[in-house]
Coordinates of C-alpha atoms and ligand atoms in Angstrom, one line a residue:
M16 CA 136.6 14.5 93.2
S17 CA 134.0 16.3 95.3
E18 CA 130.3 15.7 94.5
P19 CA 128.2 18.8 93.7
L20 CA 125.8 19.4 96.5
V21 CA 123.4 22.3 95.9
I22 CA 121.3 23.9 98.7
V23 CA 118.4 26.1 97.9
G24 CA 117.8 28.8 100.5
N25 CA 120.4 30.6 102.5
G26 CA 118.6 30.7 105.9
M27 CA 119.1 29.2 109.3
A28 CA 118.6 25.5 108.3
A29 CA 121.0 25.8 105.4
A30 CA 123.7 27.4 107.5
R31 CA 123.5 24.7 110.1
L32 CA 123.6 22.0 107.5
V33 CA 126.8 23.4 106.0
D34 CA 128.3 23.7 109.5
E35 CA 127.5 20.1 110.3
L36 CA 128.7 18.8 106.9
A37 CA 132.0 20.6 107.4
K38 CA 132.4 18.6 110.6
V39 CA 131.6 15.2 109.3
A40 CA 132.2 15.2 105.5
L41 CA 134.7 18.0 104.8
G42 CA 135.8 17.8 101.2
R43 CA 133.4 15.1 100.1
Y44 CA 131.0 17.7 98.6
A45 CA 131.5 20.8 96.5
I46 CA 128.7 22.9 98.1
A47 CA 126.8 25.7 96.4
V48 CA 124.2 27.7 98.3
I49 CA 121.6 29.6 96.3
G50 CA 119.7 32.2 98.4
D51 CA 117.3 34.9 97.2
E52 CA 117.9 37.3 100.1
P53 CA 120.5 39.9 99.2
R54 CA 122.8 39.2 102.2
L55 CA 124.7 36.5 104.0
A56 CA 122.7 34.1 106.2
Y57 CA 121.6 35.7 109.4
N58 CA 119.9 34.7 112.6
R59 CA 116.2 35.4 111.7
V60 CA 115.2 35.0 115.4
L61 CA 117.1 38.1 116.2
L62 CA 115.2 40.2 113.7
S63 CA 112.9 41.0 116.7
S64 CA 115.9 42.5 118.5
V65 CA 116.9 44.5 115.5
L66 CA 113.3 45.9 115.3
A67 CA 113.4 46.7 119.0
G68 CA 116.7 48.6 118.5
E69 CA 118.6 46.1 120.8
T70 CA 120.9 44.7 118.1
A71 CA 122.4 46.1 114.9
S72 CA 121.3 44.4 111.6
H73 CA 125.0 43.5 110.7
D74 CA 125.5 41.8 114.0
I75 CA 123.0 39.1 113.3
E76 CA 125.0 37.4 110.5
L77 CA 125.4 33.7 111.4
R78 CA 128.9 33.4 109.8
P79 CA 131.2 35.9 108.1
A80 CA 132.0 35.6 104.4
A81 CA 135.4 34.1 105.2
W82 CA 133.8 31.2 107.1
W83 CA 131.9 30.1 104.0
R84 CA 135.0 30.6 101.8
D85 CA 137.2 28.6 104.1
R86 CA 134.7 25.7 103.7
G87 CA 134.9 25.9 100.0
V88 CA 131.2 26.9 99.7
T89 CA 130.1 28.8 96.6
L90 CA 127.6 31.4 97.8
K91 CA 125.1 32.9 95.4
Y92 CA 122.8 35.3 97.2
G93 CA 120.2 37.6 95.7
C94 CA 119.5 34.6 93.4
V95 CA 116.1 32.8 93.0
A96 CA 116.0 29.1 92.1
T97 CA 113.2 28.8 89.7
E98 CA 113.0 25.2 88.6
I99 CA 114.3 21.7 89.3
D100 CA 114.9 19.3 86.5
V101 CA 114.8 16.1 88.5
G102 CA 115.7 13.8 85.6
R103 CA 118.7 15.8 84.4
R104 CA 119.7 16.8 88.0
E105 CA 119.8 20.5 87.2
L106 CA 118.6 23.5 89.1
K107 CA 117.5 26.6 87.1
I108 CA 118.4 30.0 88.6
A109 CA 116.7 33.2 87.5
N110 CA 118.8 35.1 84.9
E111 CA 121.6 32.6 85.2
E112 CA 122.6 29.3 83.7
S113 CA 121.4 26.1 85.3
I114 CA 123.6 24.4 87.9
G115 CA 124.1 20.6 88.0
F116 CA 123.9 18.6 91.2
S117 CA 124.4 15.1 92.4
R118 CA 122.4 15.9 95.6
L119 CA 120.0 18.7 96.2
V120 CA 118.7 20.1 99.5
L121 CA 115.7 22.3 99.7
A122 CA 115.8 24.7 102.6
T123 CA 113.4 27.3 101.4
G124 CA 111.7 28.2 104.7
S125 CA 108.2 29.8 104.7
T126 CA 106.3 32.8 103.5
P127 CA 104.1 34.9 105.9
L128 CA 100.4 34.6 105.2
R129 CA 98.3 37.7 104.3
L130 CA 94.7 37.3 105.3
N131 CA 92.3 36.8 102.5
V132 CA 90.3 40.0 103.1
S133 CA 89.7 43.0 100.9
G134 CA 92.4 45.7 101.2
A135 CA 95.1 43.2 102.1
D136 CA 97.1 44.4 99.1
L137 CA 96.9 48.1 99.9
A138 CA 100.0 50.2 100.3
G139 CA 100.9 50.2 104.0
V140 CA 100.2 46.5 104.6
H141 CA 103.4 44.6 105.6
T142 CA 104.6 41.3 107.0
F143 CA 107.5 40.4 109.3
R144 CA 109.8 37.8 108.0
D145 CA 113.1 39.1 106.7
S146 CA 115.5 42.0 107.1
R147 CA 113.8 43.9 104.3
D148 CA 110.6 43.8 106.3
V149 CA 112.5 45.1 109.4
D150 CA 113.9 48.0 107.4
L151 CA 110.3 49.0 106.4
L152 CA 109.0 48.6 109.9
L153 CA 111.8 50.7 111.3
T154 CA 110.8 53.4 108.9
L155 CA 107.2 53.2 110.2
A156 CA 108.5 53.4 113.7
A157 CA 110.6 56.5 112.9
Q158 CA 107.6 58.2 111.5
K159 CA 105.4 57.3 114.5
K160 CA 102.7 55.9 112.3
R161 CA 99.7 54.3 114.0
V162 CA 100.1 50.5 113.5
V163 CA 97.7 47.6 113.8
V164 CA 99.4 44.2 114.1
V165 CA 97.1 41.3 113.2
G166 CA 98.0 38.1 115.0
G167 CA 98.8 37.5 118.7
G168 CA 101.3 34.7 118.3
L169 CA 105.0 35.0 118.7
L170 CA 105.6 37.1 115.6
G171 CA 102.8 39.5 116.2
L172 CA 103.9 40.1 119.7
E173 CA 107.5 40.7 118.6
A174 CA 106.4 43.1 115.9
A175 CA 104.2 45.0 118.3
Y176 CA 106.9 45.2 121.0
G177 CA 109.5 46.5 118.6
L178 CA 107.3 49.2 117.3
A179 CA 105.9 50.2 120.7
K180 CA 109.5 50.4 122.0
A181 CA 110.2 52.9 119.3
G182 CA 107.3 55.0 120.5
T183 CA 104.8 53.9 117.8
P184 CA 101.1 53.6 118.9
V185 CA 100.3 49.9 118.4
T186 CA 97.1 47.9 118.6
L187 CA 97.5 44.1 118.5
I188 CA 94.4 42.3 117.4
H189 CA 94.0 38.5 117.8
L190 CA 91.3 36.2 116.6
M191 CA 91.4 33.9 119.6
D192 CA 90.4 34.6 123.2
R193 CA 94.0 34.4 124.4
L194 CA 97.5 35.3 123.2
M195 CA 99.9 32.5 122.0
E196 CA 97.1 29.9 122.4
R197 CA 99.3 27.2 120.8
Q198 CA 102.0 27.7 123.5
L199 CA 100.2 28.9 126.6
D200 CA 97.3 28.0 128.7
A201 CA 94.7 30.6 129.8
P202 CA 96.3 31.9 133.0
A203 CA 99.8 32.2 131.4
A204 CA 98.3 34.0 128.4
E205 CA 96.4 36.3 130.7
L206 CA 99.5 37.2 132.6
L207 CA 101.4 37.7 129.3
K208 CA 98.6 40.0 128.1
S209 CA 98.9 42.2 131.2
L210 CA 102.7 42.4 130.9
V211 CA 102.4 43.3 127.2
E212 CA 99.8 46.0 128.0
R213 CA 102.3 47.5 130.5
K214 CA 104.6 48.1 127.6
G215 CA 102.0 50.4 126.1
I216 CA 100.5 47.9 123.5
R217 CA 96.7 47.9 123.2
V218 CA 95.6 44.3 123.0
M219 CA 92.2 43.2 121.5
L220 CA 91.2 39.6 121.7
G221 CA 88.4 37.8 119.9
A222 CA 89.0 40.4 117.1
N223 CA 88.3 39.0 113.6
T224 CA 89.5 41.1 110.7
A225 CA 86.8 41.8 108.1
R226 CA 88.7 44.1 105.9
V227 CA 91.5 46.6 105.6
L228 CA 90.1 50.1 105.1
G229 CA 91.5 52.6 102.6
E230 CA 91.4 53.6 98.9
T231 CA 95.0 53.5 97.8
R232 CA 96.7 53.0 101.2
V233 CA 95.7 51.8 104.6
E234 CA 93.4 53.9 106.7
G235 CA 92.4 51.3 109.3
I236 CA 90.9 47.9 110.0
E237 CA 87.3 46.9 110.3
L238 CA 86.4 43.9 112.5
T239 CA 83.6 41.5 111.7
D240 CA 81.6 42.9 114.7
G241 CA 81.7 46.3 113.0
R242 CA 84.4 47.9 115.2
R243 CA 87.0 50.1 113.4
I244 CA 90.5 50.9 114.3
D245 CA 92.3 53.8 112.6
A246 CA 95.7 53.0 111.4
D247 CA 98.4 54.2 108.9
A248 CA 99.9 50.7 108.6
V249 CA 98.9 47.1 109.1
I250 CA 101.3 44.2 109.8
F251 CA 100.0 40.7 109.1
A252 CA 101.6 38.2 111.5
A253 CA 98.9 35.6 111.3
G254 CA 100.8 32.5 110.2
I255 CA 103.2 31.2 107.7
R256 CA 103.1 28.8 104.7
P257 CA 106.0 26.5 103.8
N258 CA 107.6 27.4 100.5
I259 CA 106.9 24.2 98.5
A260 CA 106.3 25.6 94.9
L261 CA 109.8 24.6 93.7
A262 CA 109.3 21.0 94.8
K263 CA 105.6 20.8 93.7
D264 CA 106.3 22.1 90.2
A265 CA 109.0 19.4 89.9
G266 CA 106.6 16.6 90.8
I267 CA 108.1 16.0 94.2
P268 CA 105.4 15.0 96.7
V269 CA 104.1 17.8 98.9
N270 CA 101.4 18.2 101.5
R271 CA 101.4 21.4 103.6
G272 CA 105.2 21.0 103.4
I273 CA 107.7 19.0 101.2
V274 CA 107.2 15.5 102.5
V275 CA 110.4 13.9 103.8
D276 CA 111.2 10.5 105.5
D277 CA 113.4 9.9 108.5
H278 CA 116.5 10.7 106.3
L279 CA 115.0 14.0 105.3
Q280 CA 114.8 12.5 101.8
T281 CA 111.9 13.7 99.6
G282 CA 110.0 11.5 97.2
A283 CA 112.7 12.1 94.5
P284 CA 116.1 10.4 94.6
D285 CA 118.9 12.4 96.1
I286 CA 116.7 15.4 96.8
F287 CA 116.3 16.3 100.4
A288 CA 114.4 19.0 102.4
L289 CA 114.8 20.4 105.9
G290 CA 113.7 23.3 108.0
E291 CA 110.4 25.1 107.8
C292 CA 109.7 23.9 104.2
A293 CA 109.8 20.2 105.2
E294 CA 107.0 18.1 106.5
H295 CA 108.1 15.1 108.6
R296 CA 105.6 12.6 109.9
G297 CA 102.8 15.1 109.1
I298 CA 104.5 18.0 111.0
C299 CA 105.9 21.2 109.6
Y300 CA 107.9 22.8 112.5
G301 CA 107.9 26.6 112.6
L302 CA 110.8 26.8 115.0
V303 CA 114.6 26.8 114.6
E304 CA 115.5 24.0 117.0
P305 CA 113.9 21.2 114.9
A306 CA 115.6 22.7 111.8
Y307 CA 118.9 22.4 113.6
E308 CA 118.2 18.8 114.6
Q309 CA 117.3 18.0 111.1
G310 CA 120.6 19.6 109.9
R311 CA 122.6 17.4 112.2
V312 CA 120.9 14.3 111.0
L313 CA 121.0 15.1 107.3
A314 CA 124.7 16.0 107.5
R315 CA 125.5 12.6 109.0
Y316 CA 123.3 10.8 106.5
L317 CA 125.0 12.7 103.6
A318 CA 128.3 11.7 105.1
G319 CA 127.4 8.0 104.7
G320 CA 126.1 7.4 108.2
A321 CA 122.9 5.7 109.2
A322 CA 121.4 8.8 111.0
A323 CA 117.7 9.1 111.2
Y324 CA 115.4 11.9 112.4
Q325 CA 112.7 10.8 114.8
G326 CA 110.9 14.2 115.1
S327 CA 111.4 16.9 117.8
V328 CA 109.8 17.6 121.2
V329 CA 108.8 21.1 120.5
A330 CA 109.7 23.7 123.1
T331 CA 109.2 27.4 122.9
N332 CA 111.8 29.3 124.9
L333 CA 111.5 33.0 124.1
K334 CA 111.5 36.5 125.2
V335 CA 108.1 37.7 124.0
S336 CA 107.8 41.5 124.0
G337 CA 110.5 41.5 126.6
V338 CA 108.8 38.9 128.8
S339 CA 110.4 35.4 129.2
V340 CA 108.1 32.6 128.1
F341 CA 108.6 28.9 127.9
S342 CA 106.4 26.0 127.0
A343 CA 107.0 22.4 126.1
G344 CA 105.2 19.1 125.7
D345 CA 101.6 18.6 126.5
F346 CA 100.9 21.7 128.6
M347 CA 97.1 21.4 128.6
V348 CA 96.0 19.0 131.3
A349 CA 94.4 16.1 129.5
D350 CA 92.4 13.4 131.3
G351 CA 94.6 11.4 133.7
C352 CA 97.2 14.2 134.0
E353 CA 97.8 16.4 137.0
A354 CA 98.9 20.0 137.1
I355 CA 101.2 21.6 139.7
V356 CA 100.8 25.4 139.5
L357 CA 102.5 28.4 141.1
S358 CA 101.0 31.7 140.2
D359 CA 102.3 35.1 141.4
V360 CA 100.6 37.7 139.1
R361 CA 101.9 40.7 141.0
H362 CA 105.5 39.6 140.4
G363 CA 104.8 38.5 136.8
T364 CA 105.5 34.8 137.4
Y365 CA 103.4 31.8 136.4
K366 CA 104.6 28.2 136.4
K367 CA 102.6 25.1 135.5
L368 CA 104.1 21.5 135.4
V369 CA 102.0 18.7 134.0
V370 CA 102.6 15.2 135.3
S371 CA 101.3 12.0 133.8
D372 CA 102.2 8.4 134.9
G373 CA 104.7 9.7 137.3
R374 CA 106.6 11.6 134.6
L375 CA 106.8 15.3 133.6
T376 CA 105.0 15.6 130.3
G377 CA 104.6 19.3 129.9
A378 CA 105.4 22.8 131.3
V379 CA 104.5 26.4 130.9
L380 CA 106.5 29.2 132.4
V381 CA 106.1 32.9 132.3
G382 CA 108.5 35.4 133.9
D383 CA 110.9 33.0 135.7
V384 CA 112.3 30.6 133.1
G385 CA 115.6 29.9 134.8
D386 CA 114.9 26.1 135.0
A387 CA 113.3 25.8 131.6
L388 CA 116.0 23.6 130.0
W389 CA 116.0 21.3 133.0
Y390 CA 112.2 20.8 132.7
L391 CA 112.7 20.2 128.9
E392 CA 115.3 17.5 129.7
L393 CA 112.9 15.8 132.2
I394 CA 110.1 15.9 129.5
R395 CA 112.4 14.5 126.8
D396 CA 114.1 11.8 129.0
R397 CA 110.8 10.6 130.5
E398 CA 112.6 9.9 133.8
P399 CA 110.3 9.1 136.8
I400 CA 110.0 12.1 139.0
A401 CA 108.7 10.7 142.3
G402 CA 111.9 11.6 144.2
I403 CA 111.9 15.3 143.1
R404 CA 108.2 15.9 142.8
P405 CA 107.7 17.9 146.0
D406 CA 110.4 20.5 145.1
M407 CA 110.4 20.2 141.3
M408 CA 108.4 23.4 141.0
F409 CA 111.2 25.4 142.8
G410 CA 113.9 24.4 140.4
R411 CA 116.7 22.1 139.8
S412 CA 119.1 23.0 142.7
L413 CA 116.4 22.6 145.4
S414 CA 115.0 19.4 143.8
I415 CA 118.4 17.7 143.5
R416 CA 119.3 18.6 147.1
S417 CA 115.9 17.2 148.4
E418 CA 116.4 14.0 146.4
A419 CA 119.8 13.5 147.8
A420 CA 118.6 14.1 151.4
Ligands
FAD509 C1 110.9 37.7 113.5 C2 111.0 36.3 113.8 C3 111.3 35.8 115.0 C4 111.4 34.4 115.3 N1 111.7 34.0 116.5 C5 111.9 32.7 116.7 C6 112.2 32.2 118.0 O1 112.3 33.0 119.0 N2 112.4 30.9 118.2 C7 112.3 30.0 117.2 O2 112.5 28.8 117.3 N3 112.0 30.4 115.9 C8 111.8 31.7 115.7 N4 111.5 32.1 114.4 C9 111.4 31.2 113.3 C10 112.7 30.8 112.8 O3 113.4 32.0 112.3 C11 112.6 29.8 111.6 O4 112.0 28.6 112.2 C12 113.9 29.5 110.9 O5 114.5 30.7 110.4 C13 113.7 28.4 109.9 O6 114.9 28.3 109.1 P1 114.8 27.8 107.6 O7 116.2 27.8 107.1 O8 113.9 26.7 107.4 O9 114.0 29.1 106.9 P2 114.5 30.5 106.6 O10 115.4 31.0 107.7 O11 113.3 31.3 106.3 O12 115.4 30.4 105.3 C14 114.9 30.1 104.1 C15 115.6 30.9 103.0 O13 115.3 30.4 101.7 C16 115.1 31.5 100.8 N5 114.4 31.0 99.6 C17 113.1 30.6 99.6 N6 112.8 30.2 98.3 C18 113.9 30.3 97.6 C19 114.2 30.1 96.2 N7 113.4 29.6 95.3 N8 115.5 30.4 95.7 C20 116.4 30.9 96.6 N9 116.2 31.1 97.9 C21 115.0 30.8 98.4 C22 114.4 32.5 101.7 O14 114.5 33.8 101.1 C23 115.1 32.4 103.0 O15 116.3 33.2 103.0 C24 111.3 33.5 114.2 C25 111.0 34.0 112.9 C26 110.9 35.3 112.7 C27 110.6 35.8 111.3

């Protein structure tokens, strides 16, 4: 008889785990997925395209209902899991009976942070995480409201781009002195800023939010230096917090995320976690690729294999506000490293490759990202690059030809 395996969260990590389990352990588990969003799992990354009017909301579903049915998965969506009884191996679901499990997987993702400033709860303050948020933002866009987006990372830029594309006046404010400071060095960030400004987005750097202005609804933002920006709506895109409450309340060890070992096992027997809610070797990843790698490993482990997750080399390969951006590895030039740089601001291209000990250890690309995956392979494989170094900057085809010559 199939063992009951329950997954909490019907997001990208959960969908990948089911996909991988169906390949390696079909029939071994009777799988139930409990998700609080009121729809089938969808590609969250594509919410930006939905906001920008480039993709329809129903087109971003990861799998149709029949796919889940064919794999014997019981899907409960619009349902919140409220409590884990570790000893009795039961999961409580709001307004429903408990469900028993032999194995439980937590794939609860993250929640967007709201800055801890006065006015953060006013009507007209929003976040950008799920399709309900996108529906609200599309309403703002249709009404041509003046919007301030707080946060110059990926999400803030995507929100600003989508709204600006719909004709909304948008100001993007960012605390740091450059955009996407965790993925880009200063020249790449400067180029990105100028490309984003060309899309009609006003960008303010070094801008620290003091409070959201308004009595009952948003009227603007005040910065700590006293400057004020009038606005009808504010979108906080200033970070995420892993959803750990369910685990924590059950006594499962947590830090910033739910702590897991190399088998994605939490501190409780037969309870696992993956995706953005999990913390592996001190890292909570906020990207989809590590969640997918974890899904592959966990499926194999649950199938009885000896698979182990060793962590991910994080790469960012995105279209930010319509501009292609890639970064991977150690892209800042630490002591003992060398940088090879090609910069053509007029054509919107910047490339930096970081070399250490004769190997490629990091890369940042803006504009032309055609060879991004090749650079990522070189970083991951740690192959010596002496033979291709002179032409490496110009891409794979040229480098391989010159190595062969
Ligand atoms: C607009 C946007 C753009 C992005 N772009 C990129 C990108 O370009 N590249 C990239 O790598 N990453 C990107 N990301 C991040 C990426 O989407 C996440 O890393 C990925 O979705 C994580 O998958 P997950 O399954 O861990 O979490 P999620 O996809 O968030 O799924 C978690 C699910 O669990 C549900 N849940 C939580 N608690 C409970 C509970 N108690 N009971 C029931 N259900 C619960 C949540 O509602 C949610 O549906 C983007 C994110 C957003 C919001």
